[in-house]
Amino acid sequence: MLTTSEKEQIEKEIRQVPVKKAACIEALKIVQDHRRWVSDEGIQDVADILEMSTEEVDSIATFYNLIFRQPVGRHIILLCDSISCYVMGYKELHQQIVQLLGIQYGQTTLDGRFTLLPNPCLGTCDHAPALMVDHDLYRDLRKEELENILAKYT
Amino acid sequence: MERPLTQHITFPPLDLRAYEAVGGYQSVRKALKDMAPGDITALLKESNMKGRGGAGFSTGMKWSFVPMNVSGPKYLVANADEMEPGTFKDRWLLEGNPHQLIEGMIVSAYAIQATESFVFLRWAYKVAAVEIHKAIKEAYAAGYLGKNILGTDFSLDMHLHTGVGRYMCGEETALLNSLEGKRATPRAKPPFPQVSGLFGKPTIVNNVETLCYIPHIINNGAAWFQSLSHTNDGGTKIYGVSGRVKKPGAWELPMGVTMRELIEEHAGGMQDGYKFRGVLPGGASTDFLVEEHMDIKMDFAGVAAAGSRLGTGTMVVLDDRTCPVGFVHNLEHFFAQESCGFCTPCREGLPWTEKLLLAIEQGEGREEDLAMLASHAKMMGPGNTFCALAPGAMEPLQSALKYFRDDFEQHIREKRCPYHA
């Protein structure tokens, strides 16, 4: 069930669009903001309030790589794996993260602290290689810096 | 040298008062009070402004397709979904001077008589999101947005929409589907968005850099715009270089500077111990250019004559210590992942090329794979797919097969990647 706060936020979005369905992505973002990911129940909740089928909502949710349909950790690491970062050696960063956290792409640490995901170009190619942790962007990275960066997130 | 787009970029950006103090929002006064909407479109046509998003289509021409004598809503959308790998120019404009974008959007919306406008921003641009949100609020408070702007009959609302990923959102019709809350799959054209776009209403989608230029053209005119450039394509352009160069970065320069000037002068040349082998001149979906093209002029016609596209104008350099096969595999992995899956050649063909390239890179390639890759490049070329994603993906592949064929053959012959000794 949607919480009061989720419901209020989604209803505000519905008022801004000509048809209810058009608020689908915003609604998914709101549910994810509150619950960190969108479960089957979350899909049902969004479908109910927008008067859509669960299948249709799920087809939208699973299309977008930043709507999470599986549980994620408290912090999300998005490692840029696109071309400039490839040239500048993102693979070394990847190996180092795997070594430090013991997880592969798509996995979450056992303590629920980090989820590691690859991400297309972060648009900071003149400072490659780069990654984001939650909302924070790190650029011109050397693998030696990773341990201290990750230590900031508990 | 004039740098209209970037002259007032600061971090953090100028607030509304400071922006006004350097002449900001003058073009809104001029346009709304002294110009008819049609005058603005005519001025854009006269200036020969070509869209900075990659396709290089005439902005004035695009606007002129919007029906003017219809009632009901019309929309203007700023495409700030900068996701072309290797591209980082719009981030600079968005983070460094959001009011310039808003000013350009107000004037553009007036030209097509739009009633509502959106900034479609990619998720990753967190700083830009904060700054744009702040700037829109300031613009409302100052009366540049909302009802009866500057006491005229013109009213405009503006919203910031942040996306949830997917490269496809950069394609304008897919972007509109996403704004409607749907999957970002492209739409059939015609009808073009200018006639039937967002929620079936007339809509213009323009790139951030294009929209940021509008105030300057209004203030200074078409002849001035032309005079900034070295070539027939007017204006300045934000160029960028990334890869193993000494000073990667972005610069606003006259349209038509040479590739040599960009790489050797502005980017400082190659890093010590690295040699230049090739470059994607305008993002991941452009054909490679090589040493022999160093002196071409980087405008739409110049890059096209050399067999590639100006694209976004931000280039990625391939050096002699990076494997060209691995480089192209990285690109095709990206395109295969980002295919929306709507049309068969793209959905099936891109993963196939990705697998072939990986096999070759890992020393498991066969001689006939090269012919297969070439055939894919043809089958997914222009006209064979629903949108431009797969044809774009084939550009670096087909040109790599041409310029770096020896590397591909060596991988297959020696059954290993010679770059990973």
Coordinates of C-alpha atoms in Angstrom, one line a residue, chain B residues 9 125 139 164 187 263 276 278 298 330 343 407:
Chain B
I9 CA 29.9 30.6 -17.3
Y125 CA 23.5 15.6 -13.9
A139 CA 12.8 33.4 -13.5
V164 CA 15.7 7.5 -15.2
R187 CA 7.8 6.9 -32.9
I263 CA 44.0 18.0 -30.7
F276 CA 47.6 9.2 -32.2
G278 CA 42.3 7.8 -34.9
M298 CA 35.4 20.7 -38.1
N330 CA 33.2 -1.3 -25.9
C343 CA 12.9 -3.3 -34.3
D407 CA 44.6 -5.1 -36.2

